Coordinates of C-alpha atoms (C1' of nucleotides) in Angstrom, one line a residue:
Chain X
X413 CA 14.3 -19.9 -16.0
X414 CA 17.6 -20.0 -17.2
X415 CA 16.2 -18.8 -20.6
X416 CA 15.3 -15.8 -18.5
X417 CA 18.7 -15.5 -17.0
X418 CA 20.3 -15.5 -20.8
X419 CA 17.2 -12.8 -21.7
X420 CA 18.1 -10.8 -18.9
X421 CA 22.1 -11.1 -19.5
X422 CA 21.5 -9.9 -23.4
X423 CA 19.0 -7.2 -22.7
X424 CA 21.5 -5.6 -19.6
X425 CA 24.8 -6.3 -22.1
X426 CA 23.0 -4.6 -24.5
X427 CA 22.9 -1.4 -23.0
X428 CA 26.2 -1.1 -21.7
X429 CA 25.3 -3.1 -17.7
X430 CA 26.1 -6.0 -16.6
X431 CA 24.1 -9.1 -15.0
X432 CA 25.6 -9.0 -11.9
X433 CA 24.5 -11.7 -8.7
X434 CA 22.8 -9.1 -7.2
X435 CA 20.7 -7.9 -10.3
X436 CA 20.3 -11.8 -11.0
X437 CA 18.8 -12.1 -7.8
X438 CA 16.4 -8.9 -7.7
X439 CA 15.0 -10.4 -11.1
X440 CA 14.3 -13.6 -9.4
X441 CA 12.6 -11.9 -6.1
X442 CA 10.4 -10.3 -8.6
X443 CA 9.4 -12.5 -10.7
X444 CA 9.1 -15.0 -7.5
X445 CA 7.2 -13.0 -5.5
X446 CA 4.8 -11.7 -8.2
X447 CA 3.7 -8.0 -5.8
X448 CA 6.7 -7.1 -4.6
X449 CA 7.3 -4.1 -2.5
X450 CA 11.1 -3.3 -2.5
X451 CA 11.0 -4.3 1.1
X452 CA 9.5 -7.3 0.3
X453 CA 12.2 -7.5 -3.0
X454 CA 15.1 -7.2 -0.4
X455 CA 13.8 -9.8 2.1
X456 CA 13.6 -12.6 -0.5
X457 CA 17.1 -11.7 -2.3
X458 CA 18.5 -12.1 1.5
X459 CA 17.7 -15.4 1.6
X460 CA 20.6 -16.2 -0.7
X461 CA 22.8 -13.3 0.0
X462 CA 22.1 -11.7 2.9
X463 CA 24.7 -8.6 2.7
X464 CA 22.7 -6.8 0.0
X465 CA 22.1 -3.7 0.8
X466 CA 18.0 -1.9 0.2
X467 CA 19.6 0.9 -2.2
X468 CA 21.2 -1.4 -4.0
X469 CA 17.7 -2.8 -5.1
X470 CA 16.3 0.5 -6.1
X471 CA 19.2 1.0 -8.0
X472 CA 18.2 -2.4 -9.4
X473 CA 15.1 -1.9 -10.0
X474 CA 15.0 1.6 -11.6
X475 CA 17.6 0.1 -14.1
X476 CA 15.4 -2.3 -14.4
X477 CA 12.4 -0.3 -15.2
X478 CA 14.5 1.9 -17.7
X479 CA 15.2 -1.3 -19.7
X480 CA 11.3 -2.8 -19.3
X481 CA 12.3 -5.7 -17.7
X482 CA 10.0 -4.8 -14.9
X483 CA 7.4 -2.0 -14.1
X484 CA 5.3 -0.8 -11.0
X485 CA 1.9 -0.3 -10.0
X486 CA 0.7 1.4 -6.4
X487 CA -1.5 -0.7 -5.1
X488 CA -1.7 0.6 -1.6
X489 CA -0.9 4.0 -0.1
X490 CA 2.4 2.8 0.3
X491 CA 4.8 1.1 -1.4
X492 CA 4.7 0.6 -5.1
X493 CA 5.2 -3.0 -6.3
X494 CA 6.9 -4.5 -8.8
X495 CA 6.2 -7.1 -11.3
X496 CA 8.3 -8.7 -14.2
X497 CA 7.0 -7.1 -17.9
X498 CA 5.0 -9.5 -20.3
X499 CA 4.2 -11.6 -18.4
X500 CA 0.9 -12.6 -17.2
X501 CA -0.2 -9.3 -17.8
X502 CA -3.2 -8.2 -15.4
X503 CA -4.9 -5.6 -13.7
X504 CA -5.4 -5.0 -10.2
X505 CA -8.8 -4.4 -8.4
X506 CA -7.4 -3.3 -5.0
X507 CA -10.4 -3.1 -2.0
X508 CA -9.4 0.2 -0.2
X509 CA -11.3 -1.2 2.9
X510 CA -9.6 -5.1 3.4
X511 CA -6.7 -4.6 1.3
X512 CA -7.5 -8.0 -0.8
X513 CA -6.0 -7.6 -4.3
X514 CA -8.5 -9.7 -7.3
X515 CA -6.7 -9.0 -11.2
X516 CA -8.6 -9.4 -14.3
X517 CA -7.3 -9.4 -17.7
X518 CA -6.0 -6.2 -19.3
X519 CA -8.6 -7.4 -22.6
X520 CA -11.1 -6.2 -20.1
X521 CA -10.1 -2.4 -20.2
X522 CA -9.5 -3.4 -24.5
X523 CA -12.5 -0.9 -24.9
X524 CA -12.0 2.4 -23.7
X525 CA -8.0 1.9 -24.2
X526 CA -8.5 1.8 -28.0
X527 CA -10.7 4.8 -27.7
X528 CA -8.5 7.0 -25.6
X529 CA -5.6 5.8 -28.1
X530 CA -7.6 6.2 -31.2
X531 CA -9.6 9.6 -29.5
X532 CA -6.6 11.3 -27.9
X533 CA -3.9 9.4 -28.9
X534 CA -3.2 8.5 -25.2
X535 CA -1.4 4.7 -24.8
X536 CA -2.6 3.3 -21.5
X537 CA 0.4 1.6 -19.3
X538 CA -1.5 -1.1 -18.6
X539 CA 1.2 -2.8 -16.1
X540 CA 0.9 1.0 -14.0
X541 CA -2.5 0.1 -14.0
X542 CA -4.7 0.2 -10.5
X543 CA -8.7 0.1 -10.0
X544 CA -9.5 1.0 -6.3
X545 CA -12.5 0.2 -4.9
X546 CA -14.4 -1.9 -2.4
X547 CA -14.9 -5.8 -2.6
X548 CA -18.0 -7.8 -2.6
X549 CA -17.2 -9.0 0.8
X550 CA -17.2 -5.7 2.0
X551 CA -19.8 -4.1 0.6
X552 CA -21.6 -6.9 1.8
X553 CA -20.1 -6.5 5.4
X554 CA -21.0 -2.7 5.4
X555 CA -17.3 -1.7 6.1
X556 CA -15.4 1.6 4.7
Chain Z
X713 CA -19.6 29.3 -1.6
X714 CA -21.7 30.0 1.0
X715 CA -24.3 27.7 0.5
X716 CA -21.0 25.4 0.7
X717 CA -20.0 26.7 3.9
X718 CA -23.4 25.6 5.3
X719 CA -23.4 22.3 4.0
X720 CA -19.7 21.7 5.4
X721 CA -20.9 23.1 8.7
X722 CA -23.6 21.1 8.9
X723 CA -21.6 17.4 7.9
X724 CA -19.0 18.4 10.5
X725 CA -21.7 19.4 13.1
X726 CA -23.5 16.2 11.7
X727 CA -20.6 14.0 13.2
X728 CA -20.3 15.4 16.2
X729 CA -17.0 17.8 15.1
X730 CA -16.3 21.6 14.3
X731 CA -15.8 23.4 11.2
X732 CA -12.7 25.6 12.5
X733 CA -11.3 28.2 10.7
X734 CA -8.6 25.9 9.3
X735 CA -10.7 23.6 8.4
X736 CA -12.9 26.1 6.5
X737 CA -9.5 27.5 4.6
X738 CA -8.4 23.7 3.9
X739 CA -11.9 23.1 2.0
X740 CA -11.7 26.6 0.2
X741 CA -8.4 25.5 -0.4
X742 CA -8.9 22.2 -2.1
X743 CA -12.3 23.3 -4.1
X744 CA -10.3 26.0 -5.5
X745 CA -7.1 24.5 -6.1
X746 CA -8.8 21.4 -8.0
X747 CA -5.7 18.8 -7.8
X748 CA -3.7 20.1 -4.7
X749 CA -1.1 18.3 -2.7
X750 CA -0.6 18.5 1.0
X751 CA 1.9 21.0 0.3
X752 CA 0.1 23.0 -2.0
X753 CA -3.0 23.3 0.6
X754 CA -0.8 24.6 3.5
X755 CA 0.7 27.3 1.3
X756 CA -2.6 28.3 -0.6
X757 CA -4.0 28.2 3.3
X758 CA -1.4 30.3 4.6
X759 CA -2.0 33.0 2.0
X760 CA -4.7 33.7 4.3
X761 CA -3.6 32.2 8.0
X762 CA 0.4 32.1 8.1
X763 CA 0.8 30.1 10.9
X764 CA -1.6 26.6 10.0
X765 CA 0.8 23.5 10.4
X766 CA 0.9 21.0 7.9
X767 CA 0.5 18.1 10.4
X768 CA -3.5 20.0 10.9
X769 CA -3.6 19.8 7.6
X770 CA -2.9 16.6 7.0
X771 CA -5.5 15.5 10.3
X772 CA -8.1 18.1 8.8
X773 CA -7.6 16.1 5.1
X774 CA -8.1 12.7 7.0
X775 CA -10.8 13.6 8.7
X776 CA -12.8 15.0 5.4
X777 CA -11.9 12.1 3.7
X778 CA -13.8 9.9 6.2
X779 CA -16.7 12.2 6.1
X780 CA -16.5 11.9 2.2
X781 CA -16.4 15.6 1.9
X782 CA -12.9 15.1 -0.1
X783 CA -11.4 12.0 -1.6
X784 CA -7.7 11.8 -3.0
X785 CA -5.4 10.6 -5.8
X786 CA -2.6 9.2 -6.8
X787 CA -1.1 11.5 -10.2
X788 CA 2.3 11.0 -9.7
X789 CA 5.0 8.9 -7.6
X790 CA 4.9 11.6 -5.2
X791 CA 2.0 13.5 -3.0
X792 CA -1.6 12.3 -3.2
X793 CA -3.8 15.0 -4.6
X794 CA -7.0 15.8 -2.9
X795 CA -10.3 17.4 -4.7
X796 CA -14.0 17.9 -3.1
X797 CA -16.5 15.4 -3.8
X798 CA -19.2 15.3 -6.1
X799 CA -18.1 18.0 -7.4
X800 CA -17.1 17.7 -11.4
X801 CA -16.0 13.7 -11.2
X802 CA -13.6 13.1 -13.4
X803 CA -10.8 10.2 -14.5
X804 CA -7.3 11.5 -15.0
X805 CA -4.9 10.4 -17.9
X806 CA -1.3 11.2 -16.5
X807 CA 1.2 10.9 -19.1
X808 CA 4.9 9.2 -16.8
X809 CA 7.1 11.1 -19.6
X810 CA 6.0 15.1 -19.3
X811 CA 3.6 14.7 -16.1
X812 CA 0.5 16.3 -18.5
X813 CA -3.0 15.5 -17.2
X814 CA -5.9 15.2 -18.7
X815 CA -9.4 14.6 -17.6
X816 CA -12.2 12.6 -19.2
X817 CA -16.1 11.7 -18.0
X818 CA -16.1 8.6 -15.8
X819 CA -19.0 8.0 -18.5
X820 CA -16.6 6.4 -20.4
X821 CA -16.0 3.7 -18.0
X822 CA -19.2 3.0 -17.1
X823 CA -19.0 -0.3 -19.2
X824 CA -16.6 -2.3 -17.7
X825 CA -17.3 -0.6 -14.1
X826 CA -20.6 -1.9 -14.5
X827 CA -19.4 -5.2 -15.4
X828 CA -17.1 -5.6 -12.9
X829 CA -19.8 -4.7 -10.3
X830 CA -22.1 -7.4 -11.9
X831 CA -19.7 -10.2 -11.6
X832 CA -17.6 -9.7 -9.2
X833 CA -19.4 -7.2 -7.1
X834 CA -16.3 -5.4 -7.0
X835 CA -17.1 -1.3 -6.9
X836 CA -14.9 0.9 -7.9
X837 CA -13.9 4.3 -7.1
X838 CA -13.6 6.4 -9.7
X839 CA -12.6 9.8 -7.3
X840 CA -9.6 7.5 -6.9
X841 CA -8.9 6.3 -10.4
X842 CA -6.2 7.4 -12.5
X843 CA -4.8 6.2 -15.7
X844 CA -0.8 6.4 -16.4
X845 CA 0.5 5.9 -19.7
X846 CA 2.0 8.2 -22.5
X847 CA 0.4 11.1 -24.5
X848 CA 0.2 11.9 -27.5
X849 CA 3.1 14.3 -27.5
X850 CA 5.2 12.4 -25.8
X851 CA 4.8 9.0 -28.0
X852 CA 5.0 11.6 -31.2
X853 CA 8.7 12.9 -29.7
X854 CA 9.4 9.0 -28.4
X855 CA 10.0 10.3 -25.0
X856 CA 10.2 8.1 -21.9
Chain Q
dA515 C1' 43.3 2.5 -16.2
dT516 C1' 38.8 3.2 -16.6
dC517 C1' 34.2 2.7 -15.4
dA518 C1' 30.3 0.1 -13.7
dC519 C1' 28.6 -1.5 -9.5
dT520 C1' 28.0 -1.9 -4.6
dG521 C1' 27.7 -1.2 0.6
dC522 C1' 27.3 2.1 4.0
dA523 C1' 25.8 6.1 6.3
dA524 C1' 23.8 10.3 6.0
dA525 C1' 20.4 13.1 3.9
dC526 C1' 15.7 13.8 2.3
dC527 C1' 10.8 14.1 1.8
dA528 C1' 6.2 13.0 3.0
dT529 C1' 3.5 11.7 6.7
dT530 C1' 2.3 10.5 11.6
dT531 C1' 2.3 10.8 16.5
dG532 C1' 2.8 12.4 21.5
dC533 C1' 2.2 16.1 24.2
dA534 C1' 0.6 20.3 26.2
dC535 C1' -2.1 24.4 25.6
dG536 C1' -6.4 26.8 24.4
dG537 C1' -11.0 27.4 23.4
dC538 C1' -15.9 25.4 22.5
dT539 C1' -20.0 23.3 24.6
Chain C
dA1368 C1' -15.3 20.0 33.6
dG1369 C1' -14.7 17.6 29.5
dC1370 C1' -13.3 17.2 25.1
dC1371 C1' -12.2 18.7 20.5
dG1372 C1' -8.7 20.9 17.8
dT1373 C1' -4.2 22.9 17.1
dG1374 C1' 0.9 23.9 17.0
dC1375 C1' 5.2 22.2 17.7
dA1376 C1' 8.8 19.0 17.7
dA1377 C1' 10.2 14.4 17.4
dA1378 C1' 9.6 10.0 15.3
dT1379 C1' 8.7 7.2 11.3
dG1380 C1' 8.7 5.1 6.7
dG1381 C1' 10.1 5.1 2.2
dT1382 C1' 13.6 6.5 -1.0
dT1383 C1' 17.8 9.0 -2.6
dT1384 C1' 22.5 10.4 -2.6
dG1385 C1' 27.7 11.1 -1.7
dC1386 C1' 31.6 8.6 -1.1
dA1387 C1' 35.1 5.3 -1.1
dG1388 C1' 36.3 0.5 -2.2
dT1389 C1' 36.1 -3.5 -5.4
dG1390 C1' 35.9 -5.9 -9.5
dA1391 C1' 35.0 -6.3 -14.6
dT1392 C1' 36.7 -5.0 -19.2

DNA sequence: ATCACTGCAAACCATTTGCACGGCT
DNA sequence: AGCCGTGCAAATGGTTTGCAGTGAT
């Protein structure tokens, strides 16, 4: 954790920014929370300092996603949601009819990624990565 | 194009709704346009009827969607885009530094989409699958 | 003194909704 | 008559931007 915070102060010092609370806290919220929708980002950062403002965390977070501390899949139609880089890498199988969200191991998608790469020389982003689809549960249940 | 007139009559009669002009030039519309955008339907409609909204395009786009005549998805950050069904499936590769888009046979997934289904009985849906990462001219000019 | 960083409010863009009119069935 | 479908305008949700103030270097 604070080994994090030092990661995080060297990588932002690097390039010029600084680690301030409000960064600090952004990083926390997403590594905290795991899927976090900026909204969801904000809410948790509030707990601790309630006057930051929502902009202020897309600020963060695009800074953030410049220096690949974090990156963003959409798992919904909505918001996108952020997750810390490296680690616990995974994938997300979202069901388009309940909404419930299963991940499985980038390894999984090893195949056809080394093709594309080795075919067209096109590098997957497997943290961008989303698989829609509809879960057991309700393909069992018959909904849509 | 006739014989797909027909058959969008029919689905529409089918389910109890009309196939109205607009909804006639929103199909034409998104068969011909192949990846089209919200935005990009209404104008290519308008070419022909100047004063469709965008709000009965978006309704008629819903409504196709639930009667699986078009499914949608997501290239960019921004706008969904929408394509007929059945018609030419294919994955997209969207490269996140030039916004190039390639297409390859879903074929090439079958493996671990067939997996998935086997163990987890998860389905995917590969009208709604795209793949982000970096192409090859990109990577070669170390863009991001 | 300069420049990064932030809060606030307004602007923006894509999408949705309420409502009333018009036209099928 | 009843209901589907549409245009219009307003509302909404998510995100971005301009600006002025504050603090770090």
């Amino acid at each position: 954790m604070a080994a994090d915070v030092d990661n995080w102060h060297t990588r932002l010092r690097a390039s010029g920014h600084r680690l301030t609370p409000q960064r600090q806290l952004v990083l926390e919220a997403v590594a905290k929370l795991g899927h976090a929708t900026p909204e969801a980002i904000v809410h948790e950062v509030r707990q601790t300092a309630s006057a930051v403002n929502i902009s202020t965390v897309y600020r963060t977070l695009d800074l953030l996603e410049e220096l690949e501390l974090v990156s963003h899949a959409h798992l919904g139609h909505g918001a996108p949601t952020y997750h810390v880089t490296g680690v616990d890498p995974h994938v997300h199988l979202v069901c388009g009819a309940c909404g419930a969200i299963q991940e499985i191991s980038p390894e999984r998608l090893a195949g056809i990624v080394g093709e594309l790469r080795a075919e067209l020389g096109f590098v997957v982003d497997m943290d961008h990565l989303t698989l829609a689809g509809r879960c057991a549960e309700c393909l069992a249940l018959g909904r849509r």
